[in-house]
Tab-separated table of C-alpha atoms in Angstrom:
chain	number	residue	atom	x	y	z
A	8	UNK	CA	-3.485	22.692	0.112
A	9	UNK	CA	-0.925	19.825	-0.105
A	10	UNK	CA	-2.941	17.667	2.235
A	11	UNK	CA	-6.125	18.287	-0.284
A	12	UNK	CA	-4.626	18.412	-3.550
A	13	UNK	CA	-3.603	15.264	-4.883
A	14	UNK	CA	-1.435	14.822	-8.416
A	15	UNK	CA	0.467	12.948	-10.083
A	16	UNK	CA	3.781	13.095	-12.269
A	17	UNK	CA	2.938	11.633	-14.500
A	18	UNK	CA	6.035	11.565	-16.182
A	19	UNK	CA	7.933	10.037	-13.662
A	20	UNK	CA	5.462	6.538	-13.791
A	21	UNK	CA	7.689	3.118	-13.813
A	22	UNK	CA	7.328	0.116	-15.668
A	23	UNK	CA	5.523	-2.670	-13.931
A	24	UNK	CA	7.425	-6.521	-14.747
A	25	UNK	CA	3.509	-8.066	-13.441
A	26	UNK	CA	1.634	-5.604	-15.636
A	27	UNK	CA	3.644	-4.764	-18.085
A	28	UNK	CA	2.818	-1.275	-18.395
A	29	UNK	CA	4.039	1.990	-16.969
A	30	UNK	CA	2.133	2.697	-13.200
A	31	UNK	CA	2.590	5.231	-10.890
A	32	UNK	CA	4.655	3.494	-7.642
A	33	UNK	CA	2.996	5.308	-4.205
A	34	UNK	CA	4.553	4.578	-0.799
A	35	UNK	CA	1.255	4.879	1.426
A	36	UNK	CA	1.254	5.552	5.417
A	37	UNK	CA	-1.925	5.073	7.319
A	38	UNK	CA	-1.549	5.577	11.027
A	39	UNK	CA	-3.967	4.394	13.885
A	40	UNK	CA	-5.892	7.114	15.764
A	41	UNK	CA	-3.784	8.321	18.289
A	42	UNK	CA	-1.209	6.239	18.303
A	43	UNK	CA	-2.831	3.455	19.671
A	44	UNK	CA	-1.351	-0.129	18.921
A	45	UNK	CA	-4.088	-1.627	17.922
A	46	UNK	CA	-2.405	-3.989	15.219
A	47	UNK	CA	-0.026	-5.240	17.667
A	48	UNK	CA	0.626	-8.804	16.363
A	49	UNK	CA	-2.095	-10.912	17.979
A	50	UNK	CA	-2.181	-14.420	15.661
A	51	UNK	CA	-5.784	-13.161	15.151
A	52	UNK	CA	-4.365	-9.317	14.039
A	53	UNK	CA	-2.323	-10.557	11.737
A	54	UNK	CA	-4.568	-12.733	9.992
A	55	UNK	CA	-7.188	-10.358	9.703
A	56	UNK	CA	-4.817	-7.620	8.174
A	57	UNK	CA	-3.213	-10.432	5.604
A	58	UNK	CA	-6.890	-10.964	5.270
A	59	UNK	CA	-8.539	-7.816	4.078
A	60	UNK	CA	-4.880	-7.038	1.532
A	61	UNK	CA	-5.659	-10.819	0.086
A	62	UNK	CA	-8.942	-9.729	0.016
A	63	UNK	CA	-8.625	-6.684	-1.625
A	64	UNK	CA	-6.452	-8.504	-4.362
A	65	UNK	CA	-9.129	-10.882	-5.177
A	66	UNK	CA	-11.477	-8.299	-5.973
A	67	UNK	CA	-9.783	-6.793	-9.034
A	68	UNK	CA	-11.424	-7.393	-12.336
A	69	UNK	CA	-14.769	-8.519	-10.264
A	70	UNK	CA	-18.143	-6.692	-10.681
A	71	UNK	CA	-18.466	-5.794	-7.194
A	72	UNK	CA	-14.621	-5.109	-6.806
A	73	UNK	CA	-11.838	-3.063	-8.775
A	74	UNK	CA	-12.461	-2.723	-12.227
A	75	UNK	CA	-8.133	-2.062	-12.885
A	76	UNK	CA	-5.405	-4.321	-11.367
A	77	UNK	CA	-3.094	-2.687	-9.264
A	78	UNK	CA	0.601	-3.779	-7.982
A	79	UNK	CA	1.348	-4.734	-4.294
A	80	UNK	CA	5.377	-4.471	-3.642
A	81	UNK	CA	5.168	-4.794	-0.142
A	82	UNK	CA	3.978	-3.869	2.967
A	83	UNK	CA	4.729	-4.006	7.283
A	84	UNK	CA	2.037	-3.179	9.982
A	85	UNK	CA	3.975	-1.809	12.871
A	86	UNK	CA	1.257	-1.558	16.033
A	87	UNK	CA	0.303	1.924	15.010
A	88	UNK	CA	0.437	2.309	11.404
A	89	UNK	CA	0.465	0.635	8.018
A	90	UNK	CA	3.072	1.251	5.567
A	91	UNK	CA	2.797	-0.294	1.858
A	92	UNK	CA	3.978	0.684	-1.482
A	93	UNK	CA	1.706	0.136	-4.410
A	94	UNK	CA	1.817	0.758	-8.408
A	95	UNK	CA	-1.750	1.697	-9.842
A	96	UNK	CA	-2.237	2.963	-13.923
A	97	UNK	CA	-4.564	6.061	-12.762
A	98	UNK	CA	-4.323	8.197	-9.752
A	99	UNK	CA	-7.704	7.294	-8.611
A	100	UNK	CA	-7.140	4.106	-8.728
A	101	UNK	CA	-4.399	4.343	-5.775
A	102	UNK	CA	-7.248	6.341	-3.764
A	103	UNK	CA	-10.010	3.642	-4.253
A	104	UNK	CA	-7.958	1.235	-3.556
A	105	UNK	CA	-6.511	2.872	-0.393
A	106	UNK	CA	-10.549	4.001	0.396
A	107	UNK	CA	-11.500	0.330	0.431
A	108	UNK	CA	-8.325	-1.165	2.026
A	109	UNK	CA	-8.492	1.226	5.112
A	110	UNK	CA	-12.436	1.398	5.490
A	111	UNK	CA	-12.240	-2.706	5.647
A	112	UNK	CA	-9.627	-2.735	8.093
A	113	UNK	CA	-11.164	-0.123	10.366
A	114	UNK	CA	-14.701	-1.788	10.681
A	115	UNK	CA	-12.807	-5.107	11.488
A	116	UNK	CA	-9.752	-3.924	14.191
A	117	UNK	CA	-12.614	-2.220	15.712
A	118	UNK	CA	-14.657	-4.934	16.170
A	119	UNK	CA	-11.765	-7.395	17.217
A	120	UNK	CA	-10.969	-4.758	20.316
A	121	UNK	CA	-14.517	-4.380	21.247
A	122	UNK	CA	-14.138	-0.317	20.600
A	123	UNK	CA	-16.119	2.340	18.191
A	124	UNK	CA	-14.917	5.466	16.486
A	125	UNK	CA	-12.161	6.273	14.500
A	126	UNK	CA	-9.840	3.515	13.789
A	127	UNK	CA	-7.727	5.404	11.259
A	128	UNK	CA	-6.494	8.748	10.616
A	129	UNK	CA	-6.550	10.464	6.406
A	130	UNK	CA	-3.330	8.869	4.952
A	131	UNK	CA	-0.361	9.863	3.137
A	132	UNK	CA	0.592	8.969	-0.740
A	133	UNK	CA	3.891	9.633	-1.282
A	134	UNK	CA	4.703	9.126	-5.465
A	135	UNK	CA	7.948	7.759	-6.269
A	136	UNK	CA	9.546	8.728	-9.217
A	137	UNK	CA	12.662	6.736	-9.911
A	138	UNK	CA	13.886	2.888	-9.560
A	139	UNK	CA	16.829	3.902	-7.104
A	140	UNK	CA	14.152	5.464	-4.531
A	141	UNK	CA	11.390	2.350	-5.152
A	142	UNK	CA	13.870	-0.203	-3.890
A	143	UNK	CA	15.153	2.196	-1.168
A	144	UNK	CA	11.641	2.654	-0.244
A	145	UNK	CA	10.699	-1.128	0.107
A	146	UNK	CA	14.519	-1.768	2.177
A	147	UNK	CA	12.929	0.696	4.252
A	148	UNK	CA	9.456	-1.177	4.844
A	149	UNK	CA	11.152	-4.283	5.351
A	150	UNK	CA	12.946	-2.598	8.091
A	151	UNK	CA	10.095	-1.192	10.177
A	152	UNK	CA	10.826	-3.850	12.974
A	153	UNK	CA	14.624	-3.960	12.997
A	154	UNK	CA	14.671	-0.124	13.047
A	155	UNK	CA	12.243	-0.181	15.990
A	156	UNK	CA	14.628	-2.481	17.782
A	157	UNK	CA	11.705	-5.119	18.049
A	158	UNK	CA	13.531	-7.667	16.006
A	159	UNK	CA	17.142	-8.652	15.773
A	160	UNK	CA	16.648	-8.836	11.695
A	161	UNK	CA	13.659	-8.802	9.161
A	162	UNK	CA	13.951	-12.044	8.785
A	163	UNK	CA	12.741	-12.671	12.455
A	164	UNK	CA	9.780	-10.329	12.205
A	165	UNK	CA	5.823	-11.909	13.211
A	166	UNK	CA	4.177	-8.471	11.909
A	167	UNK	CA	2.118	-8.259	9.874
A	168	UNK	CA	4.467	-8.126	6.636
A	169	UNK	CA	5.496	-9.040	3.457
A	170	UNK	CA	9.181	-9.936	4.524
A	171	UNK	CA	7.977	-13.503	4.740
A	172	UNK	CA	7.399	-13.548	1.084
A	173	UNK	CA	9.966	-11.479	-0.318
A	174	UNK	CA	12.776	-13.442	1.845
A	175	UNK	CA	11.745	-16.985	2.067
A	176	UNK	CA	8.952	-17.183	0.134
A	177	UNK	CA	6.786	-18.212	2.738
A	178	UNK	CA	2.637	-17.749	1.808
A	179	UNK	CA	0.928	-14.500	3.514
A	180	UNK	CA	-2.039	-16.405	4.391
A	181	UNK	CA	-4.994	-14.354	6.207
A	182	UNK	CA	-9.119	-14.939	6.965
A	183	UNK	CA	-11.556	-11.921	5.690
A	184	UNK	CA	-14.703	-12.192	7.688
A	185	UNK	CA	-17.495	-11.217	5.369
A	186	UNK	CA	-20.389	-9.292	6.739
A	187	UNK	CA	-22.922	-12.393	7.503
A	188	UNK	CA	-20.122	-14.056	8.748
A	189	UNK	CA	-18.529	-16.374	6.418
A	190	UNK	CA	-14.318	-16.265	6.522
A	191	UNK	CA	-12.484	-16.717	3.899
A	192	UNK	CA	-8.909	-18.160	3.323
A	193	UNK	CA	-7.143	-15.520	1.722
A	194	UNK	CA	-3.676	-15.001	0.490
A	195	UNK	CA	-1.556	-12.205	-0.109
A	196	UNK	CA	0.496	-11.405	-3.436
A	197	UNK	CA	4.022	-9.887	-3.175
A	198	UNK	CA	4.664	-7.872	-6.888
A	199	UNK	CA	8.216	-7.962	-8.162
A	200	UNK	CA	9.186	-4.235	-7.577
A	201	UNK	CA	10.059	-2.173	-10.802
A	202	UNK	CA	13.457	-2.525	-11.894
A	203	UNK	CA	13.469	-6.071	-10.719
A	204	UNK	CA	11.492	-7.770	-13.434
A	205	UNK	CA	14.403	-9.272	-15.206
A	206	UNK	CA	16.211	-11.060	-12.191
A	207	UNK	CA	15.692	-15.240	-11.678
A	208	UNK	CA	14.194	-16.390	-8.277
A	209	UNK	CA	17.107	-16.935	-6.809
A	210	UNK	CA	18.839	-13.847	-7.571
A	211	UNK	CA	15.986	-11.771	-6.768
A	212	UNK	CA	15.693	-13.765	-3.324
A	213	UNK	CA	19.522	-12.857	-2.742
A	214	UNK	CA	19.155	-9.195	-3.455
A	215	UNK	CA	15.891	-9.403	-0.644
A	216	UNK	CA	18.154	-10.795	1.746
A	217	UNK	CA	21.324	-8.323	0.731
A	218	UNK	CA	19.161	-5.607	1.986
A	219	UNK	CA	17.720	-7.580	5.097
A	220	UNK	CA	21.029	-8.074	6.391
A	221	UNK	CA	22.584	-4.671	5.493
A	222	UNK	CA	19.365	-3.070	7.569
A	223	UNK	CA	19.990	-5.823	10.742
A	224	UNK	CA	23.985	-5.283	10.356
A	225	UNK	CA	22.885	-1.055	10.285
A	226	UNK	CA	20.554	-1.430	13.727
A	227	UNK	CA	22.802	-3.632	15.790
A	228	UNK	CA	25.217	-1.152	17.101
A	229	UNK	CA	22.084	1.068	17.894
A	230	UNK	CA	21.008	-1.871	20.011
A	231	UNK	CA	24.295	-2.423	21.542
A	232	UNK	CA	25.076	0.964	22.794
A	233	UNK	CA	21.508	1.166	24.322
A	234	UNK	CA	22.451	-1.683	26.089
A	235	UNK	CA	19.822	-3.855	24.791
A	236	UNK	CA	19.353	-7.954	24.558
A	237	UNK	CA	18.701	-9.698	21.675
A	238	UNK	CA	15.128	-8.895	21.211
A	239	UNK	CA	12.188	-11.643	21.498
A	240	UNK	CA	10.165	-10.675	18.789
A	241	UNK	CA	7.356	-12.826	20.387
A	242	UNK	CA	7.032	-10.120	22.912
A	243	UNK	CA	5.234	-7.911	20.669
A	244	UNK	CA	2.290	-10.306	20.012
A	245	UNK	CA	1.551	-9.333	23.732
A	246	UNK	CA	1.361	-5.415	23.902
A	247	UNK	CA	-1.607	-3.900	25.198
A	248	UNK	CA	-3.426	-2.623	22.062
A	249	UNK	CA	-3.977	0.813	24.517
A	250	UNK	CA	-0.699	1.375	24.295
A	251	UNK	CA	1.434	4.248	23.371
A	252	UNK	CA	4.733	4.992	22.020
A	253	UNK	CA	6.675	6.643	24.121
A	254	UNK	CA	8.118	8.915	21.946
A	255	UNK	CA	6.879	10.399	18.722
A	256	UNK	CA	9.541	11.773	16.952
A	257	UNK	CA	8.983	11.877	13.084
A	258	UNK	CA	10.734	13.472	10.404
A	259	UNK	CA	9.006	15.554	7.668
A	260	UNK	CA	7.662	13.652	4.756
A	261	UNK	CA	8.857	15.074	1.467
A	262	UNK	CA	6.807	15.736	-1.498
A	263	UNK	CA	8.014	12.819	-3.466
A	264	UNK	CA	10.503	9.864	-3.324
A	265	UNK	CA	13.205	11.387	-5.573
A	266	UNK	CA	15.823	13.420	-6.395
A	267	UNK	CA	16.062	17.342	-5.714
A	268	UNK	CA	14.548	18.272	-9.194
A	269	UNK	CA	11.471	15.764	-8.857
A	270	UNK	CA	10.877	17.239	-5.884
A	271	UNK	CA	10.884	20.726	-6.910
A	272	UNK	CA	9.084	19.542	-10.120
A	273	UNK	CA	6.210	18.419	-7.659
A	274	UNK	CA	6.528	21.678	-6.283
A	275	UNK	CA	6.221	23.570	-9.268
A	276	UNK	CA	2.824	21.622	-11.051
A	277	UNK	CA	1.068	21.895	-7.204
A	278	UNK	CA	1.625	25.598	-7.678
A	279	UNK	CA	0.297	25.559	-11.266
A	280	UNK	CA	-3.190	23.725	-10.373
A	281	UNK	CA	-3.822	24.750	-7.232
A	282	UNK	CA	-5.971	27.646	-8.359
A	283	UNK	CA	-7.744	25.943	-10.599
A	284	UNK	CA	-8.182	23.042	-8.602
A	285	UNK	CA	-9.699	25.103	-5.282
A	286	UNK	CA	-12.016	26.934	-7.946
A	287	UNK	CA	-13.405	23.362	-9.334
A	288	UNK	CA	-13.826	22.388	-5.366
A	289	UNK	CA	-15.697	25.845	-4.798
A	290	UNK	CA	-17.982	25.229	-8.170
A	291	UNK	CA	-19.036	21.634	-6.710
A	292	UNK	CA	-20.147	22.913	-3.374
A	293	UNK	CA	-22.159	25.081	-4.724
A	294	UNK	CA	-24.106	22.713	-7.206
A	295	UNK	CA	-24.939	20.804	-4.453
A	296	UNK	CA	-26.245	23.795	-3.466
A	297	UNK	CA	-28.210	25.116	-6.040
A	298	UNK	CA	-27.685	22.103	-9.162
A	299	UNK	CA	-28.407	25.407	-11.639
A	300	UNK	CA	-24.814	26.505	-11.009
A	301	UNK	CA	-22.510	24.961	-13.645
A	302	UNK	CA	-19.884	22.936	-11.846
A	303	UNK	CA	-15.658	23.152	-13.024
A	304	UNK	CA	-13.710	20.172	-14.328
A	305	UNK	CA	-11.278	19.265	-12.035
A	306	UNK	CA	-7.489	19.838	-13.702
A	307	UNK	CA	-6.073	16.949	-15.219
A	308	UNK	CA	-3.954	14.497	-13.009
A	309	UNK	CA	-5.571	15.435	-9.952
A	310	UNK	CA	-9.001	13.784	-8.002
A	311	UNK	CA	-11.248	15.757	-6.081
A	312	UNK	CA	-10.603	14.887	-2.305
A	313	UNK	CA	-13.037	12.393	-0.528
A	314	UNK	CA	-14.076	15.895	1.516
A	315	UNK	CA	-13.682	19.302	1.281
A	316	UNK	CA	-11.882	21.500	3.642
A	317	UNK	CA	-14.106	23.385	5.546
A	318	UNK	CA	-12.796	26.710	4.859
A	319	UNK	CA	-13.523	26.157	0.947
A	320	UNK	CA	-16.963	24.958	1.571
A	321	UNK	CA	-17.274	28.047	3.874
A	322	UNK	CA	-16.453	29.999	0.643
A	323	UNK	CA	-17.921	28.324	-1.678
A	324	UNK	CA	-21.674	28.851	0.934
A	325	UNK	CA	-20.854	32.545	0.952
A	326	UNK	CA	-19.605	33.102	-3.021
């Protein structure tokens, strides 16, 4: 039920310097349909993706947007997946926000490659829970190309990414293409990272570039003893979208972004609503059913799952 059940610790939220309130800080993964690189970094890719985050930003606090602000601390589209860490007040908010943000990138990579279908597999929120693992999460973002061996530093990255921002303070500019048509400029906010609020500019734009150069100074002896040049990291703006990785080797996720005890913590409360939370889920499909049954609040700090698992509807259909 891990994959379906979605809480929050809600003691473990951190305090926002842009908000000024306490948010709950997700590291998000959403990885293209198998595998494919479809947001290889064409100009017109990357503009698109800057587009639909900028775009996503300017809806907050409109009345067809987001009706809640949310924090964006950064973000890196390798070809085959997006990985960004957020801050949001409620736990819904991180899944409407995430519903919207994939949905409008889908409909839009698929129409820029000429394909249909999936675009998109179900994502993975990951909560982190202290400052240590929030700024050990975004060194690891801004890393995505160095690590990949596609860039000789972060600096030199032309991926989609907020390492522009966060290390030169460069503008993520990007087009969304409305549906009738009309683009529009957009540009992309980088959120000071809890824990940072307090540093100037300047010493904030040092501590960016102390972990840029501690993750190029990390990969280049990986390079050397493969026996690698340099890399160009032009030659990525050519891959062949239909392309593969060669390899897909992928460590387990863990539960959270913390220490031991968070993680067993997050253990322990997905143990404690689980029942209740699959007996809510069982309850709903069988209102829509029969709307005479009485439906089951949902536990609190959780959201019901965009869709059930077929096995509980199956349940639910013969309860």
């Amino acid at each position: 039920m891990a994959d379906t059940l979605r809480i929050e610790m809600s003691d473990h939220r951190l305090f926002s310097p842009r908000l000024q309130r306490w948010v709950l800080a997700f590291e998000i993964t959403s990885k293209v349909t198998n595998d494919l690189f479809l947001f290889a970094p064409r100009h017109e890719v990357v503009e698109l993706l800057n587009g639909v985050l900028g775009r996503a930003q300017q809806r907050v606090g409109r009345g067809d947007g987001f009706e809640f602000d949310f924090d964006l601390y950064g973000y890196y589209f390798m070809s085959n997946h997006l990985q960004w860490l957020i801050g949001v007040e409620e736990l819904v908010h991180k899944s409407l926000v995430l519903e919207w943000v994939n949905r409008e990138i889908a409909r839009r990579i698929n129409k820029l490659h000429d394909r249909t279908g999936q675009a998109l597999v179900p994502s993975t929120a990951l909560q982190i829970t202290t400052l240590d693992k929030a700024q050990d999460r975004l060194r690891y973002i801004m890393g995505q190309g160095t690590a990949a061996l596609t860039s000789r530093h972060p600096a030199d990255d032309v991926f989609a990414c907020s390492n522009p921002a966060l290390l030169r303070g460069d503008a993520l500019r990007g087009v969304f293409v409305h549906g009738d048509g009309r683009r529009e400029d957009t540009t992309v906010r980088i959120d000071r990272l809890p824990g940072l609020g307090d540093l100037t500019p300047k010493a904030h734009r040092a501590l960016m570039w102390q972990l840029a150069d501690g993750l190029a100074a990390e990969h280049r002896p990986r390079r050397k003893k493969a026996g690698l040049p340099v890399p160009d990291p032009e030659a990525v703006r050519h891959v062949d979208p239909a392309t593969r990785p060669r390899e897909r080797k992928r460590s387990p996720a863990p539960v959270v972004h913390g220490p031991p005890e968070h993680q067993q913590a997050w253990r322990d409360l997905h143990a404690a609503l689980k029942d209740a939370y699959t007996a809510a889920h069982i309850a709903y499909w069988q209102w829509l059913a029969d709307p005479t049954r009485p439906l089951i609040p949902f536990p609190p700090g959780t959201i019901p799952p965009s869709h059930a698992r077929k096995a509980l509807r199956q349940r639910a259909e013969s309860g």
